Short mmCIF file of C-alpha atoms in Angstrom, two decimals:
data_model
loop_
_atom_site.label_atom_id
_atom_site.label_comp_id
_atom_site.label_asym_id
_atom_site.label_seq_id
_atom_site.Cartn_x
_atom_site.Cartn_y
_atom_site.Cartn_z
CA MET A 1 68.51 17.09 37.89
CA GLN A 2 65.31 19.09 37.32
CA GLN A 3 64.81 17.20 34.07
CA GLU A 4 64.59 13.91 36.03
CA LYS A 5 62.49 15.26 38.90
CA TRP A 6 59.29 13.97 37.36
CA ARG A 7 60.69 10.43 37.46
CA LEU A 8 61.34 10.73 41.18
CA VAL A 9 57.80 12.00 41.75
CA ARG A 10 56.42 9.16 39.63
CA ASP A 11 58.40 6.55 41.55
CA GLU A 12 57.32 7.95 44.93
CA ILE A 13 53.64 7.87 43.96
CA ALA A 14 54.07 4.34 42.57
CA ASN A 15 55.73 3.29 45.83
CA ASP A 16 52.83 4.78 47.81
CA ILE A 17 50.45 2.67 45.72
CA SER A 18 52.45 -0.57 46.04
CA SER A 19 52.97 -0.09 49.79
CA GLY A 20 49.28 0.50 50.39
CA ALA A 21 49.69 4.10 51.52
CA LEU A 22 47.44 4.88 48.55
CA GLN A 23 44.60 2.37 48.24
CA ALA A 24 42.68 1.38 45.13
CA GLY A 25 39.98 3.98 44.55
CA ASP A 26 41.72 6.69 46.59
CA ARG A 27 41.69 10.17 45.14
CA LEU A 28 45.11 11.83 44.77
CA PRO A 29 45.62 15.19 46.43
CA VAL A 30 45.12 18.19 44.16
CA GLU A 31 48.08 19.45 42.19
CA PRO A 32 49.25 22.21 44.60
CA GLU A 33 49.34 19.66 47.43
CA LEU A 34 51.37 17.23 45.31
CA VAL A 35 53.78 20.03 44.42
CA GLU A 36 54.29 20.78 48.11
CA LYS A 37 54.48 17.12 49.17
CA TYR A 38 57.11 16.10 46.63
CA GLY A 39 58.96 19.39 46.39
CA ALA A 40 58.59 19.49 42.64
CA GLY A 41 57.29 21.89 40.05
CA ARG A 42 53.85 21.67 38.48
CA HIS A 43 55.28 20.40 35.20
CA SER A 44 57.07 17.53 36.95
CA VAL A 45 53.94 16.56 38.89
CA ARG A 46 51.77 16.64 35.77
CA ARG A 47 54.25 14.55 33.81
CA ALA A 48 54.56 12.00 36.62
CA VAL A 49 50.78 11.65 36.94
CA ALA A 50 50.38 11.34 33.15
CA ASP A 51 53.02 8.59 33.00
CA LEU A 52 51.32 6.61 35.80
CA ALA A 53 47.94 7.05 34.06
CA ARG A 54 49.36 5.68 30.82
CA ALA A 55 50.67 2.69 32.78
CA GLY A 56 47.19 2.09 34.20
CA LEU A 57 48.03 2.88 37.84
CA LEU A 58 46.01 6.09 37.91
CA SER A 59 42.74 7.13 36.32
CA VAL A 60 42.27 10.81 35.44
CA GLU A 61 38.56 11.70 35.37
CA GLN A 62 37.67 15.09 33.97
CA GLY A 63 35.99 17.26 36.58
CA ARG A 64 36.41 14.71 39.39
CA GLY A 65 40.14 14.28 39.91
CA THR A 66 42.79 11.58 39.73
CA PHE A 67 42.19 8.19 41.33
CA VAL A 68 44.23 5.09 42.08
CA GLU A 69 43.13 2.30 39.75
CA THR A 70 41.43 -0.70 41.32
CA GLY A 71 42.69 -4.26 41.35
CA PRO A 72 44.91 -6.39 39.11
CA LEU A 73 44.24 -7.04 35.44
CA LEU A 74 41.12 -9.10 34.77
CA GLU A 75 41.66 -12.27 32.75
CA TYR A 76 39.57 -12.97 29.67
CA ALA A 77 39.83 -16.31 27.89
CA ILE A 78 38.98 -16.63 24.20
CA GLY A 79 38.19 -20.17 23.16
CA LYS A 80 35.72 -22.48 21.45
CA ARG A 81 32.89 -21.15 23.63
CA THR A 82 33.64 -17.58 24.68
CA ARG A 83 31.17 -16.27 27.23
CA LEU A 84 31.49 -12.85 28.90
CA ARG A 85 29.73 -13.71 32.16
CA ARG A 86 31.41 -17.06 32.62
CA ASN A 87 34.78 -15.43 31.98
CA LEU A 88 34.44 -12.56 34.44
CA GLN A 89 31.95 -13.61 37.09
CA GLY A 90 34.09 -16.67 37.74
CA GLN A 91 36.73 -14.21 39.02
CA GLY A 92 34.27 -12.63 41.41
CA VAL A 93 33.76 -9.59 39.18
CA ASP A 94 30.60 -7.53 39.70
CA LEU A 95 29.55 -7.36 36.06
CA LYS A 96 27.14 -4.83 34.57
CA ARG A 97 26.25 -3.99 30.98
CA GLU A 98 24.71 -0.73 29.81
CA LEU A 99 22.98 -0.22 26.48
CA LEU A 100 24.29 2.98 24.86
CA ASP A 101 22.23 2.89 21.66
CA ALA A 102 20.51 0.51 19.26
CA GLN A 103 19.17 0.91 15.74
CA MET A 104 18.42 -0.86 12.48
CA VAL A 105 21.09 -0.09 9.89
CA PRO A 106 22.12 -1.33 6.44
CA ALA A 107 25.00 -3.80 6.75
CA ARG A 108 28.36 -2.44 5.68
CA GLN A 109 30.67 -4.67 3.67
CA ARG A 110 32.56 -6.11 6.67
CA VAL A 111 29.36 -6.83 8.61
CA ALA A 112 27.57 -8.34 5.61
CA LYS A 113 30.52 -10.59 4.80
CA ALA A 114 30.79 -11.81 8.41
CA LEU A 115 27.07 -12.65 8.58
CA ASN A 116 26.80 -14.07 5.05
CA LEU A 117 24.36 -11.34 4.04
CA VAL A 118 24.17 -9.13 0.99
CA GLU A 119 25.68 -5.71 1.53
CA GLY A 120 22.96 -3.29 2.59
CA ALA A 121 20.75 -5.90 4.23
CA VAL A 122 19.10 -4.56 7.41
CA VAL A 123 20.82 -5.59 10.63
CA ASN A 124 20.31 -4.83 14.31
CA GLU A 125 23.23 -2.71 15.58
CA SER A 126 23.54 -2.39 19.36
CA ARG A 127 26.27 -0.65 21.32
CA ARG A 128 26.97 -1.51 24.95
CA MET A 129 29.44 -0.70 27.68
CA THR A 130 30.58 -3.35 30.13
CA LEU A 131 31.65 -2.45 33.67
CA GLY A 132 33.63 -4.69 35.98
CA ASN A 133 33.53 -3.76 39.67
CA GLY A 134 32.23 -0.34 38.68
CA LEU A 135 34.94 0.46 36.13
CA PRO A 136 34.39 0.45 32.35
CA ILE A 137 36.32 -2.44 30.78
CA ASN A 138 34.96 -2.41 27.25
CA VAL A 139 32.59 -0.76 24.82
CA GLY A 140 31.40 -2.80 21.88
CA THR A 141 29.03 -2.95 18.95
CA SER A 142 27.27 -6.14 17.87
CA TYR A 143 25.29 -6.95 14.75
CA HIS A 144 22.48 -9.47 14.19
CA ASP A 145 20.37 -10.27 11.14
CA THR A 146 16.95 -8.73 11.84
CA ASP A 147 15.14 -11.49 9.91
CA ARG A 148 16.75 -14.19 12.05
CA PHE A 149 16.76 -12.26 15.33
CA PRO A 150 13.87 -9.78 15.57
CA ASP A 151 13.81 -7.79 18.83
CA PHE A 152 17.23 -9.12 19.86
CA THR A 153 18.18 -5.94 21.74
CA THR A 154 14.98 -6.02 23.79
CA ARG A 155 15.36 -9.69 24.68
CA MET A 156 19.01 -9.19 25.58
CA ASP A 157 18.16 -6.30 27.90
CA VAL A 158 15.33 -8.19 29.60
CA LEU A 159 17.37 -11.36 30.16
CA GLY A 160 20.76 -9.68 30.71
CA SER A 161 22.67 -12.34 28.78
CA VAL A 162 23.46 -13.07 25.14
CA THR A 163 23.28 -16.81 25.82
CA GLU A 164 19.84 -16.53 27.42
CA ALA A 165 18.61 -14.29 24.60
CA TYR A 166 19.69 -16.88 22.02
CA LYS A 167 17.68 -19.54 23.84
CA THR A 168 14.50 -17.62 23.09
CA TYR A 169 15.28 -18.23 19.41
CA GLY A 170 15.83 -21.94 19.97
CA ILE A 171 19.65 -21.71 20.10
CA THR A 172 20.96 -23.63 23.11
CA ASP A 173 24.65 -23.65 22.14
CA TYR A 174 26.92 -21.64 19.89
CA LEU A 175 30.62 -21.40 19.09
CA ARG A 176 33.25 -18.76 18.46
CA GLY A 177 33.86 -19.05 14.75
CA GLU A 178 36.55 -16.39 14.37
CA THR A 179 38.44 -13.88 16.51
CA THR A 180 40.93 -11.23 15.45
CA LEU A 181 42.81 -8.96 17.84
CA HIS A 182 45.01 -5.92 17.46
CA SER A 183 46.09 -3.08 19.73
CA ARG A 184 46.20 0.66 19.15
CA MET A 185 46.00 3.89 21.09
CA ALA A 186 42.56 4.82 22.38
CA ARG A 187 40.59 7.36 20.40
CA ALA A 188 39.30 10.39 22.30
CA GLU A 189 35.72 9.12 22.63
CA GLU A 190 36.90 5.63 23.65
CA ALA A 191 39.22 7.00 26.32
CA LYS A 192 36.39 9.14 27.70
CA ILE A 193 33.93 6.23 27.85
CA LEU A 194 36.51 3.84 29.31
CA LYS A 195 37.74 6.51 31.75
CA GLN A 196 41.37 5.88 30.91
CA HIS A 197 44.27 8.09 29.88
CA PRO A 198 43.99 9.14 26.21
CA GLN A 199 47.51 7.85 25.59
CA SER A 200 46.78 4.41 27.06
CA PRO A 201 46.20 1.52 24.63
CA VAL A 202 43.07 -0.43 23.84
CA MET A 203 42.64 -3.92 22.41
CA VAL A 204 40.31 -4.19 19.43
CA VAL A 205 38.59 -7.58 19.25
CA ARG A 206 36.46 -8.54 16.25
CA ALA A 207 34.54 -11.80 16.52
CA VAL A 208 32.02 -13.96 14.71
CA ASP A 209 29.85 -16.39 16.66
CA THR A 210 28.26 -19.31 14.84
CA LEU A 211 25.83 -22.18 15.23
CA LEU A 212 27.34 -25.64 15.65
CA ASP A 213 27.14 -26.15 11.87
CA GLY A 214 29.18 -23.00 11.22
CA THR A 215 26.30 -20.67 10.30
CA PRO A 216 27.20 -17.14 11.51
CA ILE A 217 24.77 -15.57 13.98
CA SER A 218 26.59 -12.44 15.15
CA PHE A 219 29.46 -10.12 14.37
CA LYS A 220 30.90 -7.80 17.00
CA GLN A 221 33.69 -5.31 17.46
CA VAL A 222 34.66 -4.68 21.06
CA ILE A 223 37.12 -2.08 22.33
CA TRP A 224 38.73 -3.34 25.55
CA SER A 225 40.75 -1.29 28.04
CA ALA A 226 44.22 -2.81 27.74
CA VAL A 227 45.19 -1.42 31.16
CA ARG A 228 42.40 -3.38 32.89
CA VAL A 229 42.08 -6.67 31.00
CA LYS A 230 44.50 -9.28 29.65
CA PHE A 231 43.62 -12.03 27.17
CA THR A 232 44.47 -15.69 26.99
CA ILE A 233 43.78 -18.07 24.12
CA ALA A 234 42.14 -21.23 25.47
CA LEU A 235 43.10 -24.37 23.54
CA GLU A 236 40.33 -26.32 25.24
CA ASP A 237 36.72 -25.33 25.88
#
């Protein structure tokens, strides 16, 4: 019976969340209070909380506590024209993007191949985190040819939109040329940035955007929180 106690604690906390007794964003009581409330040992409480965090119902933040996750999964459509803001703001999401770092680097083999450059050519590498309704939903790195797109990071930060930044280079429309997706467990740094349980999964999306004639203009790798976002493949634009 003691072996299954953690499951009972988990189910009771999950019921409190589904019934509304625990609201999105609420902080869970500290561990001794949970032990007393559910009549369980510390090990059972910790295991129950960890299981709910892996399932995306709770978020464990180091030094702050454990919180009820907010809202249902966001929907993100990948199609002929994939646009972050159009995807998420259309769902009423308060969208923010934060630049983590940017630098000029020699293109590695994968990046050079995606952009039709020679390996070692200088590219602009920028790393950003995206927050939806205050929660991190992805962290990604994008690459642009510095000869074609000088000062891209600066223009992107000033205008707040990839689409608007492209317009300053005379590009009024662009397409998604290629997308690959696979899932895996979050790495320690990713879990910390995304504020999710280290044993929760992430979705790795690699994408190439192109001009209308198929010329590649960007390559990106984005790590999405799989407990906060779900993907659909759009057959139409």
